[in-house]
Amino acid sequence: MKDVVFTNEKITDHLYRVRGIGDACMYFIKGEKRGVLVDTAYGVGDLRTYIEKTFSIPYDVVITHGHADHANGINQWDKVYMNTVDVEVYKTKTDTGFRRSMLARSVKDIDEYPDELFQGPFEGEFIELEEGKIFKLGGVSVEAIHAPGHTQGIMVLLIPEERICIFGDACGVMTFLFKPESSSVSTYRNTLNKLLGMKDRYDRILRQHGTCESPLSLVEENLEVAEEILEGRDDHIPWEYQGQKVWIAKDTDLAKGMRKDGKSGNIVYDIDKIR
Ligand SMILES: [Zn+2]
């Protein structure tokens, strides 16, 4: 029977990227006194034992948003921080079959991983992850910032001492805004302006998918794309995602998940949710 092997990669003196199976990574921020685990991916395998053996420090679990590929490992803990606006979304995404179908896109032998490895639905307590919440870890800290769009409760995590911001799915190379829990493009524009307004606080943008890092121009480019959509000037490429008809704003090489014009930011949206 297959088991999940977790790995980590040191990004800075205080920051590690953790991977299990699937396309979504996690992060561990380690201070002198405490740590923070950011996200738990699809919840396959014994992440908790791996984290505790690897980092050997007291820590909190912080979830960027309620989606299946970020939050499904949480039942290994009694308490986790998440913006509770996303609790209802989380509850609709815990089904093992649904997670297997998502994982099948990046894990070809997913059928060989037994059901027992899939963590069940959360039975613990959500602690509110509010705007401005700061985790002081000793020599380094993590600040939560509300960045609604992809979901209503999504938070980005700023590590001021490292000048790094972990964006999660809040702003990316294919920002998904077409889900029922997503904002309209015009509302999301406010979040992009907010992220742009704090650009003097970070020099690096990390994400949880694909290359997991983007150039600083990512926010401005998403904003540019949002304006184009609102003015009807985007490339407006039809696409289907999990049976839903959606639109990609800028022409994209889908195999690479990158814009054909070489820029980074892009938005995938629902034509009924522009304004
Ligand atoms: Zn997501």
Tab-separated table of C-alpha atoms and ligand atoms in Angstrom:
chain	number	residue	atom	x	y	z
A	1	MET	CA	0.000	0.000	0.000
A	2	LYS	CA	1.219	3.461	-0.868
A	3	ASP	CA	1.982	6.061	1.770
A	4	VAL	CA	2.490	9.812	1.434
A	5	VAL	CA	6.073	11.018	1.712
A	6	PHE	CA	6.326	14.661	2.792
A	7	THR	CA	9.321	16.821	1.884
A	8	ASN	CA	10.446	20.369	2.575
A	9	GLU	CA	12.633	22.958	0.932
A	10	LYS	CA	14.269	25.836	2.800
A	11	ILE	CA	13.290	29.186	1.242
A	12	THR	CA	14.859	31.542	3.821
A	13	ASP	CA	16.245	31.159	7.354
A	14	HIS	CA	12.689	31.246	8.715
A	15	LEU	CA	10.605	29.829	5.893
A	16	TYR	CA	10.158	26.331	4.492
A	17	ARG	CA	7.996	25.054	1.642
A	18	VAL	CA	6.371	21.712	2.495
A	19	ARG	CA	4.970	19.266	-0.035
A	20	GLY	CA	2.906	16.098	0.178
A	21	ILE	CA	1.029	14.703	-2.821
A	22	GLY	CA	-0.767	16.912	-5.298
A	23	ASP	CA	-0.187	20.335	-6.784
A	24	ALA	CA	-0.741	22.469	-3.658
A	25	CYS	CA	2.214	23.242	-1.394
A	26	MET	CA	2.215	24.382	2.226
A	27	TYR	CA	4.616	26.593	4.193
A	28	PHE	CA	6.145	26.457	7.658
A	29	ILE	CA	7.409	29.671	9.237
A	30	LYS	CA	9.801	28.986	12.085
A	31	GLY	CA	10.750	31.576	14.695
A	32	GLU	CA	12.928	31.207	17.770
A	33	LYS	CA	9.932	30.372	19.982
A	34	ARG	CA	7.051	29.228	17.787
A	35	GLY	CA	6.046	28.305	14.283
A	36	VAL	CA	3.095	28.648	11.912
A	37	LEU	CA	1.973	25.985	9.473
A	38	VAL	CA	0.265	27.587	6.476
A	39	ASP	CA	-2.354	25.298	4.877
A	40	THR	CA	-2.689	21.516	4.996
A	41	ALA	CA	-3.245	20.769	1.283
A	42	TYR	CA	-5.609	17.923	0.359
A	43	GLY	CA	-5.339	16.190	3.745
A	44	VAL	CA	-3.715	12.988	2.553
A	45	GLY	CA	-1.169	11.312	4.847
A	46	ASP	CA	0.133	12.077	8.318
A	47	LEU	CA	1.170	15.711	7.927
A	48	ARG	CA	1.053	16.398	11.659
A	49	THR	CA	3.704	13.819	12.572
A	50	TYR	CA	5.919	15.058	9.727
A	51	ILE	CA	5.657	18.704	10.864
A	52	GLU	CA	6.329	17.894	14.509
A	53	LYS	CA	9.314	15.646	13.771
A	54	THR	CA	10.799	18.042	11.234
A	55	PHE	CA	10.435	21.378	13.034
A	56	SER	CA	10.269	20.369	16.752
A	57	ILE	CA	8.673	23.633	17.932
A	58	PRO	CA	5.207	24.662	19.252
A	59	TYR	CA	3.123	26.024	16.362
A	60	ASP	CA	-0.290	27.160	15.147
A	61	VAL	CA	-2.109	25.996	12.022
A	62	VAL	CA	-3.311	28.814	9.751
A	63	ILE	CA	-5.498	28.147	6.699
A	64	THR	CA	-5.493	30.703	3.870
A	65	HIS	CA	-8.999	29.752	2.649
A	66	GLY	CA	-11.560	26.971	2.752
A	67	HIS	CA	-10.836	25.167	-0.502
A	68	ALA	CA	-10.262	21.401	-0.686
A	69	ASP	CA	-6.620	21.659	-1.767
A	70	HIS	CA	-5.679	23.924	1.176
A	71	ALA	CA	-7.847	22.989	4.152
A	72	ASN	CA	-8.483	19.264	4.066
A	73	GLY	CA	-5.746	18.191	6.461
A	74	ILE	CA	-7.107	20.171	9.428
A	75	ASN	CA	-8.812	17.322	11.244
A	76	GLN	CA	-5.394	16.250	12.569
A	77	TRP	CA	-5.565	19.288	14.904
A	78	ASP	CA	-8.057	20.393	17.582
A	79	LYS	CA	-7.879	24.115	16.720
A	80	VAL	CA	-6.984	25.910	13.511
A	81	TYR	CA	-7.046	29.553	12.455
A	82	MET	CA	-9.187	30.354	9.409
A	83	ASN	CA	-11.431	33.259	8.423
A	84	THR	CA	-14.772	31.730	9.463
A	85	VAL	CA	-16.499	33.272	6.443
A	86	ASP	CA	-14.986	30.283	4.573
A	87	VAL	CA	-16.291	27.564	6.925
A	88	GLU	CA	-19.351	26.816	4.790
A	89	VAL	CA	-17.194	26.524	1.652
A	90	TYR	CA	-14.822	24.184	3.508
A	91	LYS	CA	-17.718	21.930	4.542
A	92	THR	CA	-18.807	21.400	0.932
A	93	LYS	CA	-15.308	20.285	-0.163
A	94	THR	CA	-14.360	17.455	2.202
A	95	ASP	CA	-15.695	14.489	0.220
A	96	THR	CA	-12.936	11.932	-0.458
A	97	GLY	CA	-14.172	11.180	-3.990
A	98	PHE	CA	-14.122	14.882	-4.856
A	99	ARG	CA	-10.575	15.249	-3.479
A	100	ARG	CA	-9.451	12.168	-5.431
A	101	SER	CA	-10.846	13.662	-8.650
A	102	MET	CA	-8.949	16.913	-8.011
A	103	LEU	CA	-5.751	15.057	-7.139
A	104	ALA	CA	-6.005	12.816	-10.230
A	105	ARG	CA	-4.946	15.802	-12.375
A	106	SER	CA	-1.461	15.832	-10.838
A	107	VAL	CA	-1.150	12.391	-9.179
A	108	LYS	CA	-1.545	9.762	-11.867
A	109	ASP	CA	-1.539	6.819	-9.416
A	110	ILE	CA	-3.962	8.393	-6.929
A	111	ASP	CA	-6.058	5.180	-6.920
A	112	GLU	CA	-3.163	3.383	-5.232
A	113	TYR	CA	-3.444	5.606	-2.145
A	114	PRO	CA	-5.943	3.971	0.245
A	115	ASP	CA	-8.937	5.848	1.698
A	116	GLU	CA	-7.455	5.484	5.205
A	117	LEU	CA	-4.823	8.083	4.270
A	118	PHE	CA	-7.503	10.726	3.633
A	119	GLN	CA	-8.176	12.861	6.733
A	120	GLY	CA	-11.877	13.162	7.553
A	121	PRO	CA	-13.996	16.303	8.021
A	122	PHE	CA	-12.914	18.713	10.788
A	123	GLU	CA	-14.300	18.025	14.239
A	124	GLY	CA	-12.255	20.686	16.029
A	125	GLU	CA	-12.644	24.415	16.580
A	126	PHE	CA	-12.083	27.200	14.067
A	127	ILE	CA	-10.408	30.241	15.617
A	128	GLU	CA	-11.181	33.471	13.770
A	129	LEU	CA	-8.334	34.613	11.541
A	130	GLU	CA	-9.083	38.302	11.499
A	131	GLU	CA	-7.585	41.175	9.556
A	132	GLY	CA	-4.383	42.338	11.233
A	133	LYS	CA	-3.929	39.234	13.396
A	134	ILE	CA	-0.190	38.932	14.112
A	135	PHE	CA	1.595	35.745	15.123
A	136	LYS	CA	4.816	36.642	16.949
A	137	LEU	CA	7.171	33.720	16.564
A	138	GLY	CA	10.427	35.139	17.962
A	139	GLY	CA	12.582	37.071	15.492
A	140	VAL	CA	9.921	36.739	12.821
A	141	SER	CA	6.164	37.310	12.609
A	142	VAL	CA	3.201	36.544	10.381
A	143	GLU	CA	0.409	39.057	9.717
A	144	ALA	CA	-2.955	38.051	8.247
A	145	ILE	CA	-4.544	40.342	5.656
A	146	HIS	CA	-8.032	39.882	4.189
A	147	ALA	CA	-7.935	39.659	0.381
A	148	PRO	CA	-11.416	38.616	-0.808
A	149	GLY	CA	-12.015	37.597	-4.415
A	150	HIS	CA	-11.164	33.950	-4.983
A	151	THR	CA	-13.227	33.219	-1.835
A	152	GLN	CA	-14.859	35.655	0.570
A	153	GLY	CA	-12.705	34.647	3.536
A	154	ILE	CA	-9.319	34.293	1.856
A	155	MET	CA	-6.324	35.773	3.705
A	156	VAL	CA	-2.796	36.539	2.505
A	157	LEU	CA	0.040	36.169	5.004
A	158	LEU	CA	2.743	38.779	5.266
A	159	ILE	CA	6.114	38.008	6.870
A	160	PRO	CA	7.403	41.584	7.329
A	161	GLU	CA	10.882	40.673	8.607
A	162	GLU	CA	11.504	38.576	5.478
A	163	ARG	CA	9.658	41.019	3.187
A	164	ILE	CA	7.672	38.063	1.841
A	165	CYS	CA	3.931	37.812	1.213
A	166	ILE	CA	2.258	34.417	0.824
A	167	PHE	CA	-0.625	34.991	-1.557
A	168	GLY	CA	-2.211	31.518	-1.576
A	169	ASP	CA	-4.840	31.649	-4.319
A	170	ALA	CA	-5.716	35.308	-3.668
A	171	CYS	CA	-3.818	36.631	-6.698
A	172	GLY	CA	-2.025	34.475	-9.228
A	173	VAL	CA	-1.107	33.521	-12.761
A	174	MET	CA	-4.680	32.230	-13.243
A	175	THR	CA	-6.729	33.888	-10.496
A	176	PHE	CA	-9.971	31.879	-10.332
A	177	LEU	CA	-12.937	34.213	-9.836
A	178	PHE	CA	-15.689	32.069	-11.359
A	179	LYS	CA	-16.722	29.997	-8.354
A	180	PRO	CA	-19.996	30.574	-6.484
A	181	GLU	CA	-17.941	31.747	-3.488
A	182	SER	CA	-15.904	34.215	-5.599
A	183	SER	CA	-16.367	37.984	-5.876
A	184	SER	CA	-17.191	39.851	-9.054
A	185	VAL	CA	-14.241	41.232	-11.009
A	186	SER	CA	-15.175	44.795	-10.001
A	187	THR	CA	-15.188	43.910	-6.283
A	188	TYR	CA	-11.934	41.970	-6.629
A	189	ARG	CA	-10.340	45.127	-8.033
A	190	ASN	CA	-10.567	46.617	-4.512
A	191	THR	CA	-8.476	43.736	-3.162
A	192	LEU	CA	-5.863	44.217	-5.887
A	193	ASN	CA	-5.620	47.901	-4.979
A	194	LYS	CA	-5.219	46.909	-1.330
A	195	LEU	CA	-2.379	44.460	-2.165
A	196	LEU	CA	-0.772	47.087	-4.356
A	197	GLY	CA	-1.054	49.620	-1.537
A	198	MET	CA	1.116	47.470	0.725
A	199	LYS	CA	3.800	46.803	-1.885
A	200	ASP	CA	6.449	48.653	0.148
A	201	ARG	CA	6.176	45.842	2.726
A	202	TYR	CA	7.225	42.886	0.534
A	203	ASP	CA	9.764	42.041	-2.174
A	204	ARG	CA	8.738	38.444	-2.819
A	205	ILE	CA	5.385	36.866	-3.661
A	206	LEU	CA	4.949	33.187	-2.862
A	207	ARG	CA	1.973	31.105	-3.897
A	208	GLN	CA	0.773	27.527	-3.317
A	209	HIS	CA	0.476	26.246	-6.910
A	210	GLY	CA	2.613	25.864	-10.035
A	211	THR	CA	5.985	27.566	-9.686
A	212	CYS	CA	4.825	28.784	-6.216
A	213	GLU	CA	6.526	32.162	-6.763
A	214	SER	CA	5.750	35.180	-8.954
A	215	PRO	CA	7.445	38.449	-9.865
A	216	LEU	CA	6.304	41.558	-7.992
A	217	SER	CA	4.519	42.747	-11.130
A	218	LEU	CA	1.852	40.071	-10.487
A	219	VAL	CA	-0.509	42.404	-8.620
A	220	GLU	CA	-0.272	45.266	-11.114
A	221	GLU	CA	-0.792	42.815	-13.969
A	222	ASN	CA	-3.892	41.307	-12.329
A	223	LEU	CA	-5.186	44.857	-11.851
A	224	GLU	CA	-4.503	45.668	-15.510
A	225	VAL	CA	-6.373	42.506	-16.513
A	226	ALA	CA	-9.304	43.308	-14.194
A	227	GLU	CA	-9.603	46.755	-15.833
A	228	GLU	CA	-9.532	45.158	-19.290
A	229	ILE	CA	-12.324	42.741	-18.347
A	230	LEU	CA	-14.417	45.591	-16.924
A	231	GLU	CA	-13.950	47.583	-20.117
A	232	GLY	CA	-14.551	44.552	-22.382
A	233	ARG	CA	-11.026	44.789	-23.816
A	234	ASP	CA	-9.605	41.430	-22.616
A	235	ASP	CA	-8.866	38.481	-24.923
A	236	HIS	CA	-11.960	36.716	-23.523
A	237	ILE	CA	-10.928	33.120	-24.262
A	238	PRO	CA	-13.692	30.539	-23.626
A	239	TRP	CA	-12.638	27.601	-21.419
A	240	GLU	CA	-14.311	24.806	-19.475
A	241	TYR	CA	-13.309	24.034	-15.893
A	242	GLN	CA	-14.877	21.081	-14.045
A	243	GLY	CA	-17.895	21.275	-16.329
A	244	GLN	CA	-18.351	25.037	-15.902
A	245	LYS	CA	-18.134	27.421	-18.842
A	246	VAL	CA	-15.669	30.166	-17.889
A	247	TRP	CA	-13.530	32.809	-19.612
A	248	ILE	CA	-9.776	33.366	-19.492
A	249	ALA	CA	-8.963	37.067	-19.727
A	250	LYS	CA	-5.556	36.864	-21.432
A	251	ASP	CA	-4.516	34.324	-24.074
A	252	THR	CA	-2.725	31.502	-22.261
A	253	ASP	CA	-0.563	28.490	-22.991
A	254	LEU	CA	-2.691	26.103	-20.933
A	255	ALA	CA	-0.046	23.359	-20.816
A	256	LYS	CA	2.333	25.767	-19.082
A	257	GLY	CA	-0.380	27.831	-17.371
A	258	MET	CA	1.344	30.990	-18.634
A	259	ARG	CA	0.260	34.004	-20.639
A	260	LYS	CA	1.404	33.951	-24.252
A	261	ASP	CA	2.594	37.569	-24.058
A	262	GLY	CA	5.051	36.725	-21.266
A	263	LYS	CA	3.289	38.665	-18.489
A	264	SER	CA	2.281	36.897	-15.263
A	265	GLY	CA	-1.125	38.018	-13.998
A	266	ASN	CA	-4.315	36.560	-15.410
A	267	ILE	CA	-7.935	36.110	-14.329
A	268	VAL	CA	-10.430	33.346	-15.084
A	269	TYR	CA	-13.981	34.591	-14.629
A	270	ASP	CA	-17.691	33.994	-15.081
A	271	ILE	CA	-19.326	36.283	-17.604
A	272	ASP	CA	-22.231	36.812	-15.172
A	273	LYS	CA	-19.894	37.984	-12.421
A	274	ILE	CA	-18.042	40.880	-13.951
A	275	ARG	CA	-19.843	43.629	-11.989
B	1	ZN	ZN	-8.600	28.036	-3.823
